[in-house]
Amino acid sequence: MAKEPKTSMLEAIQLTRRAALLSLAGAGIGVSTGRLFVTPARAASGGSLQIMAWEGYDMTNELQDWRAANGVTVETSSIASQDDVQAKFIAGNPPPIDLAEYNQAYSKLYIKDMKIVSPLDMSKIPNYNADNLFDVFFDKPTWFSDGKHWGSPYIWGFNTLLYNSDMMKKPTSYKDLLDPSLKGKIAIMDDATGNWPLIARLVGLGDKYPLLTRDELAKAFENYVLYRNQARLISINQGDVANFVASKEVAAVLVADPSIITQVRTQGVPLEMAIPEEGPVLWVDAWFIPISADNIETAHAFINQSLDPQVQAKVATAVVQAPVSKKAVELLDEDARKRIDYAKINEIFASGLPGIPPVDEDGEHATYADWVQAWQEFKAGL
């Protein structure tokens, strides 16, 4: 169970953020108990690689030379919410997608429940090693279980709050956004895995998340309605939010991608980042090979390259996030190195990573489907 972040965590983190757009925003997805579709694997690397990735996270620029040297072409489908991924594989005839991303919260759902993840052949991913990766990412249960590697973590960050320093003072708590002067001037990103832990924290239930009772779930969302009532919009589109911030129609954004900071600042708007007392919500994204992949050799080679320290540094810089490779830190520019105190990375992750609510009914806790329904109703109320 995820716990409230400790003060040491807040002190350790200097600056960074990412709204993973990791949303369970769609309708509840049914769970399958068997492998759905398997296609023959190609015998050699090269050729076409089909990828599902968050916008800006497909490493198009960072792996350009590698693709050219190995004769690899990439076709990328963008992820708007994490539901986009599993929806591809619960159909009767899933497409031959070779690589996709999963947020750590989905590991059990994808690996144990839906069984849409194929084990990795680690002999083909030599960059995945204890000397290269920070210990908090190496062989941890989120990616390694039952003696098998299911995912390869490659980027991490956290969700927090962005604000226009010309329109408001730096917030020290999310509750500051309830000031009457901000009515109609905040935006909420449609990011369930970013919002849900926060929703619980705001009513003092952060230590219990994701295991809230239905009464506690109702209480948590009732409180979050106060923030919805302040909102100009709830958006899954980062570009739309950036435009609202740049036009000064929105003064603060909950769960936004830090890449919009650059977009907005180029238009003369001082968008800043704050870490309120309720704390940020940590996330780690991993590559996995779906059960329907047909270019498995190249998929493994791609994952291996994603962990190369130089590639790690370039990706982390490009998306304003943090590398899983400790060797990459020294390759970051000064600003990027200062965003996080990497010497305290164990403290940062000491409180654990948030998961998602239980899929199965246990008679006590609100289920994944309950949370999805509550989130849908919350958004519909704007």
mmCIF file of C-alpha atoms in Angstrom, residues 45-49 65-74 295 298:
data_model
loop_
_atom_site.group_PDB
_atom_site.id
_atom_site.type_symbol
_atom_site.label_atom_id
_atom_site.label_comp_id
_atom_site.label_asym_id
_atom_site.label_seq_id
_atom_site.Cartn_x
_atom_site.Cartn_y
_atom_site.Cartn_z
ATOM 1 C CA SER A 45 16.434 -7.714 -35.210
ATOM 2 C CA GLY A 46 15.581 -5.018 -37.725
ATOM 3 C CA GLY A 47 12.502 -4.284 -39.775
ATOM 4 C CA SER A 48 9.340 -2.615 -38.554
ATOM 5 C CA LEU A 49 8.651 -2.057 -34.866
ATOM 6 C CA ASP A 65 21.218 6.618 -35.085
ATOM 7 C CA TRP A 66 20.444 3.182 -33.653
ATOM 8 C CA ARG A 67 17.472 2.758 -35.966
ATOM 9 C CA ALA A 68 19.509 3.769 -38.997
ATOM 10 C CA ALA A 69 22.377 1.418 -38.095
ATOM 11 C CA ASN A 70 20.048 -1.544 -37.591
ATOM 12 C CA GLY A 71 17.539 -0.940 -40.359
ATOM 13 C CA VAL A 72 14.689 -0.373 -37.939
ATOM 14 C CA THR A 73 11.581 1.604 -38.791
ATOM 15 C CA VAL A 74 9.139 2.551 -36.052
ATOM 16 C CA ASN A 295 9.203 -8.522 -33.813
ATOM 17 C CA THR A 298 14.065 -5.935 -32.179
#
